[in-house]
Short mmCIF file of C-alpha atoms and ligand atoms in Angstrom, two decimals:
data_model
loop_
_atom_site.label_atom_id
_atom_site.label_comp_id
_atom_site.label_asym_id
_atom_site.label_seq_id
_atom_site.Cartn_x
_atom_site.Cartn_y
_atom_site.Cartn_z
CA UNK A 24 72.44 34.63 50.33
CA UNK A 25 70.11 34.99 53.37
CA UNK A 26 67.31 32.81 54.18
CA UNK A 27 64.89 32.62 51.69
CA UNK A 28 61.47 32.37 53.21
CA UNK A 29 58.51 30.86 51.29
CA UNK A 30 56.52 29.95 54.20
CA UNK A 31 54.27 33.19 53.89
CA UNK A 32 50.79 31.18 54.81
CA UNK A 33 52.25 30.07 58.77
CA UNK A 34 53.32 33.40 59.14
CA UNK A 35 54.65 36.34 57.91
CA UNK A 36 57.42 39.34 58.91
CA UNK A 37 55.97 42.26 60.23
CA UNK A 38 56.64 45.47 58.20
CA UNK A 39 58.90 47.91 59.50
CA UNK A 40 56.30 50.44 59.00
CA UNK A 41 53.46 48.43 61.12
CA UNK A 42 56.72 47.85 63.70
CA UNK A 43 57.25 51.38 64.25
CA UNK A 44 53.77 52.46 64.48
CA UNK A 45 53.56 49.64 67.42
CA UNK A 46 56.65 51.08 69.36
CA UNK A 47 55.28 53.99 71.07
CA UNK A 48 52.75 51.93 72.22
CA UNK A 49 55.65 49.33 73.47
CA UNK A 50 57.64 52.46 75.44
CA UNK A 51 56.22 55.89 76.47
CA UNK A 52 52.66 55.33 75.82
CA UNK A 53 51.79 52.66 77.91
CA UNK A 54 48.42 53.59 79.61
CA UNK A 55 45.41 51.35 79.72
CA UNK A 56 42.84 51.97 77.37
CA UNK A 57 40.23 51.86 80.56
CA UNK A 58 41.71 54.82 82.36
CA UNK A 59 40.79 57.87 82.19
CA UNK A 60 43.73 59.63 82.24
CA UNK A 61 45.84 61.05 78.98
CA UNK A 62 47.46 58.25 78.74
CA UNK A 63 44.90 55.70 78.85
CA UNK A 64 42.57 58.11 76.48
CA UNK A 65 45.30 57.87 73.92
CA UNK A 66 45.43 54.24 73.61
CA UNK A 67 41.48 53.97 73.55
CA UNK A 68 42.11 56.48 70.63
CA UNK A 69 44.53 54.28 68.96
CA UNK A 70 42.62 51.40 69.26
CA UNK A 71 39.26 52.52 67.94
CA UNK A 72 41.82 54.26 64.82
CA UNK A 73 42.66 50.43 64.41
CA UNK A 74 39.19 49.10 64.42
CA UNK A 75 38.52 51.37 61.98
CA UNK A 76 41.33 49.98 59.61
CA UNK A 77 40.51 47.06 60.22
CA UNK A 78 36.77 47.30 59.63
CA UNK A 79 37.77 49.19 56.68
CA UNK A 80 39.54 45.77 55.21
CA UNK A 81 36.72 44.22 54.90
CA UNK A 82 34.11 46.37 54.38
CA UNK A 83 32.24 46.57 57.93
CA UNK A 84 31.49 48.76 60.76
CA UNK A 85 34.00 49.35 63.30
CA UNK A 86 31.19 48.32 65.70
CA UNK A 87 31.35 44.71 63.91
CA UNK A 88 35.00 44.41 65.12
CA UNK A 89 35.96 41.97 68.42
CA UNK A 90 39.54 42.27 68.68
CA UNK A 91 40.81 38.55 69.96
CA UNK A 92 44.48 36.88 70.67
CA UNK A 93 44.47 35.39 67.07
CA UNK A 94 42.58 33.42 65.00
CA UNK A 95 42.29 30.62 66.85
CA UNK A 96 40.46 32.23 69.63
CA UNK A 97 38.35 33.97 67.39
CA UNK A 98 37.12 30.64 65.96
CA UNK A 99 36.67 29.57 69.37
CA UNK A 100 34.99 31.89 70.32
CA UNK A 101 32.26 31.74 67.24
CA UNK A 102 31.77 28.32 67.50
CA UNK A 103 31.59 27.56 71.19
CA UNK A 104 30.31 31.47 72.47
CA UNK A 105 27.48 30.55 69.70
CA UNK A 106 26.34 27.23 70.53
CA UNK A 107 26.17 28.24 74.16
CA UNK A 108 22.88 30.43 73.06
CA UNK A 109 21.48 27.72 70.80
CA UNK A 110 19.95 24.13 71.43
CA UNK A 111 22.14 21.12 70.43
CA UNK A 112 21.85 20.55 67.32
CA UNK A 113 24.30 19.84 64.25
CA UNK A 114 27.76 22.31 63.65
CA UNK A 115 28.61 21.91 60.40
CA UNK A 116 32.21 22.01 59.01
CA UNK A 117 34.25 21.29 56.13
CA UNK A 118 36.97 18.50 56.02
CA UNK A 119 39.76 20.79 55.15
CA UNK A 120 39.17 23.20 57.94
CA UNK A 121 42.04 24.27 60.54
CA UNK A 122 42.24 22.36 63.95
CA UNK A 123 41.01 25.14 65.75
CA UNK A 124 37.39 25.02 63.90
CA UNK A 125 37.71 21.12 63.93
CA UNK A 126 38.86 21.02 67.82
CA UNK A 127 35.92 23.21 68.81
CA UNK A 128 33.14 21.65 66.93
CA UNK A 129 34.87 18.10 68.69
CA UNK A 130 34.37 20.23 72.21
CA UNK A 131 30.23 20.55 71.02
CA UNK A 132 30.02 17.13 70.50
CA UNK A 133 31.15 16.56 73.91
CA UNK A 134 27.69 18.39 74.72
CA UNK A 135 25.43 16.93 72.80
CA UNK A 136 25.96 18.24 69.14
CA UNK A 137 26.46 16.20 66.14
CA UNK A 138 29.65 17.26 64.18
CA UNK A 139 28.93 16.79 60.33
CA UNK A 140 32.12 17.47 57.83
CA UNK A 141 31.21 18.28 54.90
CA UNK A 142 33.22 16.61 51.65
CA UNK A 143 35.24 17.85 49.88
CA UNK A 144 36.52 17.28 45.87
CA UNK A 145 39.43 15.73 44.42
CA UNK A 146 40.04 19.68 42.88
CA UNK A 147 40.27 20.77 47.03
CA UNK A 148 36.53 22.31 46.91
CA UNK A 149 33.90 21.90 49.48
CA UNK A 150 30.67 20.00 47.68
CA UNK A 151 28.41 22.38 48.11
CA UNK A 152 25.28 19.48 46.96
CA UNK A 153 26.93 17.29 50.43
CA UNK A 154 25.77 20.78 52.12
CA UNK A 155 22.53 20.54 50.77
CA UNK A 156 21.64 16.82 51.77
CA UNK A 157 23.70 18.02 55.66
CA UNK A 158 21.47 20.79 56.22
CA UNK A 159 18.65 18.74 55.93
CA UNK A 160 19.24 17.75 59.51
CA UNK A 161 18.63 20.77 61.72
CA UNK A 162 21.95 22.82 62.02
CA UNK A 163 22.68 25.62 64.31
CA UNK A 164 26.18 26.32 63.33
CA UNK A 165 28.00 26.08 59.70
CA UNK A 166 31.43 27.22 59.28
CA UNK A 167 33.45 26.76 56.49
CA UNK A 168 36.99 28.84 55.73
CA UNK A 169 37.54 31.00 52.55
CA UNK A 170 40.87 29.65 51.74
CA UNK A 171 42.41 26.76 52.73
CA UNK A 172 45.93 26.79 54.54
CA UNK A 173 47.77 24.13 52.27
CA UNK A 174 46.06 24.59 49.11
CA UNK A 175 45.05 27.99 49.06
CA UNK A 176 41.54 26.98 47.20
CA UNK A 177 39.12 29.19 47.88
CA UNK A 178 35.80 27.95 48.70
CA UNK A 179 32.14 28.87 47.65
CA UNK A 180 31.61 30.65 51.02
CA UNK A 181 28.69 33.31 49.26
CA UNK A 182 26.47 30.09 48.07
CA UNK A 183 27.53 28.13 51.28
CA UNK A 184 25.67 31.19 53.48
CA UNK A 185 23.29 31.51 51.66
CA UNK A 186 22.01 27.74 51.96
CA UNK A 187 23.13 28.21 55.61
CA UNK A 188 20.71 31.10 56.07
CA UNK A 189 17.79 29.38 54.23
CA UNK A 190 18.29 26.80 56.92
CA UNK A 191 17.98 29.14 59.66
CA UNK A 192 21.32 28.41 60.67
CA UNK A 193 24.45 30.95 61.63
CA UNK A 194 26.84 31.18 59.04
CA UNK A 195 30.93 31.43 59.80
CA UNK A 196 34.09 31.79 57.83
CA UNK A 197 37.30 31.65 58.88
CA UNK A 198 39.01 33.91 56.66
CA UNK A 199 42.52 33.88 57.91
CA UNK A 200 44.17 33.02 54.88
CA UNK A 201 41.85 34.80 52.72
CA UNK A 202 42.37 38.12 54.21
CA UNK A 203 45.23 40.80 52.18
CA UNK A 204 45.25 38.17 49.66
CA UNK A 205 41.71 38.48 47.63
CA UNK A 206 38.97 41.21 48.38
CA UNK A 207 36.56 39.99 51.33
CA UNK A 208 33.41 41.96 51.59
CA UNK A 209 31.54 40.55 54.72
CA UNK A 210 28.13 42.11 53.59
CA UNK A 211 28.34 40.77 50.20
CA UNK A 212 29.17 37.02 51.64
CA UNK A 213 25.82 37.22 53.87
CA UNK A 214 28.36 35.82 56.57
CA UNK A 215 26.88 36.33 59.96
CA UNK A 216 30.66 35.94 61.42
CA UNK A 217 34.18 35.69 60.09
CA UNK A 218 37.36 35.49 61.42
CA UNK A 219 41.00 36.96 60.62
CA UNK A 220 44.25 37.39 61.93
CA UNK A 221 47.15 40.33 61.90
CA UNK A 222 50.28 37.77 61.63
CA UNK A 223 49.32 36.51 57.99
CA UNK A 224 49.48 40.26 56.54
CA UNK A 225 52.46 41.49 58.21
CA UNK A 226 51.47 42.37 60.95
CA UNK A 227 52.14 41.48 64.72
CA UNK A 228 51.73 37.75 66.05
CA UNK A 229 48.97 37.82 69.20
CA UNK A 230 46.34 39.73 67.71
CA UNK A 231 42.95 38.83 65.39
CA UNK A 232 39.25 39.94 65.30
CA UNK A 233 35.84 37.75 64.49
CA UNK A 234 34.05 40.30 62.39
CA UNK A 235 30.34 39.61 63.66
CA UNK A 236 26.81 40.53 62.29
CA UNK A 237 26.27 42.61 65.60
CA UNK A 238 22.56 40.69 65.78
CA UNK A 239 23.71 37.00 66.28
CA UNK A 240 24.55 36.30 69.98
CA UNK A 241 27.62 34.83 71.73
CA UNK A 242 28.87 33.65 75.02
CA UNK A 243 32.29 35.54 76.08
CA UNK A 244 35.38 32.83 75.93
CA UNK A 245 36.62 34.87 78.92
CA UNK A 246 34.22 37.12 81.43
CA UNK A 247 35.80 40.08 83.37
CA UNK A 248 35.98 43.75 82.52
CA UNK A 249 33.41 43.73 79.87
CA UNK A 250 36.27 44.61 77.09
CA UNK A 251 35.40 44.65 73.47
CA UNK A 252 31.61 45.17 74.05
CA UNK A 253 31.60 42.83 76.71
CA UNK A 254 32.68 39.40 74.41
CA UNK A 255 36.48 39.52 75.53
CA UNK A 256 37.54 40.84 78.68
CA UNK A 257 41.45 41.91 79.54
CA UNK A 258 43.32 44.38 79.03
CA UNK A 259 43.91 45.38 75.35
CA UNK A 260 47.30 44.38 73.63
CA UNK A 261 47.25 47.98 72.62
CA UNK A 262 50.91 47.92 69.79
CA UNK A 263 49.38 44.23 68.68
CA UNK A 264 46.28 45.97 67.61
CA UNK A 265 47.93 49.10 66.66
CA UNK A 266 49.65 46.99 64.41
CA UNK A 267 47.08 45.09 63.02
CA UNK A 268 45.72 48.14 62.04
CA UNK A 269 48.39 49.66 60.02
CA UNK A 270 48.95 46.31 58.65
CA UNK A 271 45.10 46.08 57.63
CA UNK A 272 45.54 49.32 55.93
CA UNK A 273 48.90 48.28 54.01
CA UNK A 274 47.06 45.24 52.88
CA UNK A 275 44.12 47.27 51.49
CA UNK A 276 46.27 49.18 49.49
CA UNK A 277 48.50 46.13 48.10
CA UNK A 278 45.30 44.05 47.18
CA UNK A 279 44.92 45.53 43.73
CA UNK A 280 49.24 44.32 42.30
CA UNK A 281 49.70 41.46 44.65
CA UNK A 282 47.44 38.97 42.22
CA UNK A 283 48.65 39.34 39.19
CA UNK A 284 52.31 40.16 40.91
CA UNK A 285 52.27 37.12 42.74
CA UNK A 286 50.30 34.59 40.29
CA UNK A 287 53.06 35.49 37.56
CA UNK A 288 56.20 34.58 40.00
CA UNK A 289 53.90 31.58 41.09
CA UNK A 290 52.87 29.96 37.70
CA UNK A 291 56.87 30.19 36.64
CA UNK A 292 57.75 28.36 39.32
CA UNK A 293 54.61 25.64 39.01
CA UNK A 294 56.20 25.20 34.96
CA UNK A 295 59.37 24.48 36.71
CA UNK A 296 57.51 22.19 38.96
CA UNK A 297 55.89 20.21 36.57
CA UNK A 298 58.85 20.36 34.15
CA UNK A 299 60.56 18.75 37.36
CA UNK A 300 57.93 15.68 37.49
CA UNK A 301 55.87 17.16 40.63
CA UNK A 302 52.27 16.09 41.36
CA UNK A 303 50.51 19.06 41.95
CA UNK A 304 47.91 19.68 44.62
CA UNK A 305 44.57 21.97 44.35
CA UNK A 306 46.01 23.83 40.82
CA UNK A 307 43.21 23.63 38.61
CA UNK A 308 40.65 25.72 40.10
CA UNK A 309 40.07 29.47 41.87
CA UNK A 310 42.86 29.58 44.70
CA UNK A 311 45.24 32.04 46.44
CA UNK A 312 47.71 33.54 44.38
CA UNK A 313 50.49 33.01 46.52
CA UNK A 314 50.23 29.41 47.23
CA UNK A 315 51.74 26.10 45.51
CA UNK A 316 51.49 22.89 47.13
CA UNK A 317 53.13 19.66 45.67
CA UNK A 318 55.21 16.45 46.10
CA UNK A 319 57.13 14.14 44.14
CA UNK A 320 56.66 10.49 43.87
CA UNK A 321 59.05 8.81 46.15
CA UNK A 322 60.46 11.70 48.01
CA UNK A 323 58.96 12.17 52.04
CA UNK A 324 58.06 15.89 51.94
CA UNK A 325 59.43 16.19 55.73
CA UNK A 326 63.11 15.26 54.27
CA UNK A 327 62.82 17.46 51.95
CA UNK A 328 61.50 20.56 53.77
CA UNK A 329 64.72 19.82 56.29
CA UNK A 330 67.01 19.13 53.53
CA UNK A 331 66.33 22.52 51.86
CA UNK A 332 65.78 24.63 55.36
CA UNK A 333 70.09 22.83 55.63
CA UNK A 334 70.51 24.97 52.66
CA UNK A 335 68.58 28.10 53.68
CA UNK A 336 64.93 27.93 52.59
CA UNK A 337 61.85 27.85 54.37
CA UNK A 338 58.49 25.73 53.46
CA UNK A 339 56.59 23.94 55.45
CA UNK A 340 55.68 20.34 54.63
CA UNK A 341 52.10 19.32 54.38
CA UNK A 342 52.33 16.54 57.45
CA UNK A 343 51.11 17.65 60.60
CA UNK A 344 53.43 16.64 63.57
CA UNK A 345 52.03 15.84 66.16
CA UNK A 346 54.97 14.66 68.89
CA UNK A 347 56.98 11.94 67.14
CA UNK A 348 53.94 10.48 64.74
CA UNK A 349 53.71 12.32 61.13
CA UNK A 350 50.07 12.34 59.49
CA UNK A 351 49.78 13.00 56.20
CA UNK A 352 47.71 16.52 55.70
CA UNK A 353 43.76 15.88 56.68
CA UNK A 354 43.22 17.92 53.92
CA UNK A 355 45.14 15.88 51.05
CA UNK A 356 43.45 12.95 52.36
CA UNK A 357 39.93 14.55 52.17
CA UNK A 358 40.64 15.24 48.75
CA UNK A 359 41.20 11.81 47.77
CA UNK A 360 44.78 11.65 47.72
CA UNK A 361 46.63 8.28 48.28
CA UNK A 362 48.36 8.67 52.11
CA UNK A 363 51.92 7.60 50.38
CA UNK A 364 51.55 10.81 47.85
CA UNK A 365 50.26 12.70 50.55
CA UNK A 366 53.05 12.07 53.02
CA UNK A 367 55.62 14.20 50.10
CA UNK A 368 52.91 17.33 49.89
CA UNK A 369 55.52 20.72 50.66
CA UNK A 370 53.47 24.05 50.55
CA UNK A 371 55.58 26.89 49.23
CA UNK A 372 53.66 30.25 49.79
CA UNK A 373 55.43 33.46 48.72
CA UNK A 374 55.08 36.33 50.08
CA UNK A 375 54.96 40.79 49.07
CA UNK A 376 58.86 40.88 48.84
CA UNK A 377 59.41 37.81 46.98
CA UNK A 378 61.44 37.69 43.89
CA UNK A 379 61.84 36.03 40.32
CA UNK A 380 66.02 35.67 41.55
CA UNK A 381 64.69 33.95 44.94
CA UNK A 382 62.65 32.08 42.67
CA UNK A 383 65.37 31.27 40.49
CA UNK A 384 67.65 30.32 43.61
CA UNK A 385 65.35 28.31 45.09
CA UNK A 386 64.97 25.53 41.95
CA UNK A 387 68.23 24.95 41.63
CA UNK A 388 68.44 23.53 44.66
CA UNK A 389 65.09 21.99 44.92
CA UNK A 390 66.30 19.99 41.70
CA UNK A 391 69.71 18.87 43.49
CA UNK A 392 68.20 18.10 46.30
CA UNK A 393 65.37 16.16 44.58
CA UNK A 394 67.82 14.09 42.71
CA UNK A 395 69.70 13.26 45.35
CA UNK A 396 67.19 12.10 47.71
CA UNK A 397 65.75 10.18 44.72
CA UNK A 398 68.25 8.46 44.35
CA UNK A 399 69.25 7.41 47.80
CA UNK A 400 65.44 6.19 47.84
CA UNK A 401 66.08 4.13 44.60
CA UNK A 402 69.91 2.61 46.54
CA UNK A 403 67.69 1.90 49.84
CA UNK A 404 64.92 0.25 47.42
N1 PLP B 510 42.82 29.54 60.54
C1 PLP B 510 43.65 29.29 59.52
C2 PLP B 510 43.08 28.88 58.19
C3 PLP B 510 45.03 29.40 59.69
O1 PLP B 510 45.84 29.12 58.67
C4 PLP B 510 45.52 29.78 60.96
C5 PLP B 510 46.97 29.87 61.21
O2 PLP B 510 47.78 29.18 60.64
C6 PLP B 510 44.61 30.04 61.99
C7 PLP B 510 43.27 29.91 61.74
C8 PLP B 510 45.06 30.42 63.36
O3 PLP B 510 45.31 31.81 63.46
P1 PLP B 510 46.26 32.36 64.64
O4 PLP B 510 47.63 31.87 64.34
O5 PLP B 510 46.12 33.85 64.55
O6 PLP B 510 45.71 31.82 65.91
#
C-alpha cells in the first residue's frame, strides 16, 4: 500500500481541484496585480474573487481580509504590528499556544511588555478564572488560539473576548487549526483579529490571512508598495491565494459531513487505542474531530513515529526538536503531564480522504510495533 498519511494538522495535500485553479496563474497569466494592463487586471480580479471566499469562510467582509505568507506571519504581524500602536503594557497568551504567538510576545518583552501565560487544565483547556485574576493587570494584547495543534481542544475563545474587551484590551485568535474543521464566525466570537492559513485545508503552502476588525490599528511587518491596504507590501503570490480561495470554498462546503465523518473513524480508532493500553491526551472534552493524541507507558513517541514512518505511515510525535535536544510538548507539560509520559505523546490527525481500511491498516502495525519496542525496553531494563 502507499503511504498512509495521518499527519493532517502539520499539513495537508492540496486538492487537485484548488491545484488546477492555481495553474493558470503559475503559466500564461502571470501579470502583477498592480499593473494596469489585462494581465495584471486579471489577477487583481482573481485575487479580490479569493478574498471573497475566503471572507466568506468565516463570515466577514472581504475588506477584513490581509492576505499574509502563512500563519506565522499573520500572528506576527497581530501581535507585534499591534503593540507598536499601544503603550507597554501586558500581552497575554495561553501556555499551549504555537511558537510563533509565544516567540512574538518573547520579542515585546524585549520592549518593555510583560508576557503573562495563561494556565491551562489537566483536560487541555485554558482557565478562563487565571484570565480573570491576569487581566487585572492592564493588558493591551490577549491572544489565545481556537484549537490547539496537538490536542485539537478547542478553547473558550467567545468568553475569553469578551473578558478581553471588558478590559479594554484587543482580542486575537489564532485559528489555524480551527479553520475547515468547526464553523468560525468572527462576528459572533467578538474577536478583534484572527488568524488562518491555506496549507491546513488543502490548499497551497505560502499563503494565510489575519482576518481584522478593520477599526483596531497595526504597524505593517514589511513597508513598501502599500499592498493589502497598506499592512503587507510585495507583490501578491497570486496561484497561492488563488488557491486558498478555492480551498476556502471546498472547506465551506465539507464543514457540515466532515464531523460526524471524521469523529466516527476517530473514536474507532481511540477504542482500539485504549483497548491497546494507551494514555490518552485532551479526550474528554470539546476538541477537533480529526485529532487523537496519545502515548504508551514505556515507549519514546519519537521511536515510534520513525518506526512506523519505516513501515509507511505518517504522524508526528508530540516532542519538539529543536537541533539534537528533544522537549517533551510545552503543551503536555502545561497540562500537567509527567515529562516521562509526555516524551511518548504521537498526534495522529486524519484527514477528508481518510479511511476505516487505512484505519484498519494502520493498528495492526501500531500493535506490532508497540510490542516489539516494549519489549526491547523491558530486555534493556
Ligand atoms: N498556528 C498554529 C496553531 C499552527 O498549527 C501552525 C502550523 O502548524 C501555525 C500557526 C503556522 O502556520 P503557517 O504554517 O501557515 O505559518
Amino acid at each position: 500500500m502507499d503511504f498512509i498519511y495521518f499527519d493532517h494538522n502539520a499539513t495537508t495535500p492540496i486538492e487537485p481541484f484548488v491545484l488546477e485553479a492555481m495553474m493558470p496563474f503559475l503559466q500564461g497569466q502571470y501579470g502583477n496585480a498592480s499593473s494596469r494592463h489585462d494581465l495584471g487586471i486579471h489577477a487583481r480580479q482573481a485575487i479580490e474573487q479569493a478574498r471573497e471566499q475566503v471572507a466568506s469562510l468565516v463570515h466577514v467582509r472581504p475588506a477584513q481580509v490581509i492576505f499574509t505568507s502563512g500563519g506565522t506571519e499573520a500572528n506576527n504581524l497581530l501581535i507585534k504590528g499591534a503593540a507598536e500602536w499601544l503603550k507597554p503594557s501586558q500581552v497575554v497568551i495561553s501556555a499551549i499556544e504555537h511558537p510563533c504567538v509565544v516567540k512574538p510576545a518573547q520579542f515585546l518583552a524585549r520592549r518593555g511588555w510583560q508576557v503573562r501565560q495563561l494556565a491551562v487544565s489537566e483536560l487541555g483547556v485554558v482557565d478562563t478564572e487565571d484570565l480573570e485574576q491576569a487581566l487585572s493587570t492592564p493588558t493591551g494584547i490577549v491572544s489565545v488560539m481556537m484549537a490547539n495543534n496537538e490536542t485539537g481542544c478547542l478553547q473558550p475563545v467567545g468568553v475569553i473576548a469578551q473578558k478581553a474587551r471588558a478590559a479594554k484590551a484587543l482580542m486575537h485568535s489564532d485559528a489555524v487549526q480551527a479553520l475547515g474543521k468547526i464553523e468560525i464566525d468572527f462576528e459572533a466570537l467578538q474577536l478583534h483579529a484572527m488568524t488562518i492559513s491555506a496549507h491546513k485545508i488543502y490548499g497551497p503552502k505560502g499563503a494565510g490571512a489575519l482576518i481584522v476588525d478593520r477599526r483596531i490599528e497595526l504597524f505593517p511587518l514589511l513597508s513598501g508598495g502599500g499592498h493589502e491596504n497598506g499592512l503587507r507590501s510585495g507583490t501578491e503570490n497570486v496561484p497561492a491565494i488563488v488557491g486558498f480561495g478555492v480551498a476556502a470554498e471546498l472547506a465551506a462546503s465539507r464543514l457540515a459531513n466532515l464531523k460526524p465523518r471524521l469523529s466516527e473513524l476517530r473514536d474507532k480508532f481511540e477504542s482500539a487505542l485504549v483497548a491497546m493500553g494507551a494514555i490518552r491526551f485532551g479526550s474528554a472534552v470539546d476538541r477537533l474531530c480529526n485529532t487523537s493524541y496519545f502515548a504508551f507507558d514505556g515507549v519514546d513517541g519519537e521511536t515510534l513515529v520513525i518506526e512506523l514512518d519505516k513501515l509507511g505511515f505518517g504522524l508526528a510525535s508530540g516532542a519538539a526538536c529543536s537541533s539534537a535536544y528533544t522537549e517533551p510538548s510545552a503543551t503536555l507539560l502545561a497540562m500537567g503531564v509527567a515529562p516521562e509520559i509526555a516524551r511518548g505523546a504521537v498526534r495522529f490527525s486524519l484527514g477528508v480522504h481518510s479511511t476505516k481500511e487505512h484505519i484498519n491498516v494502520f493498528l495492526t502495525a501500531l500493535k506490532s510495533v508497540v510490542n516489539r519496542l516494549k519489549s526491547l525496553a523491558a530486555m534493556t531494563a
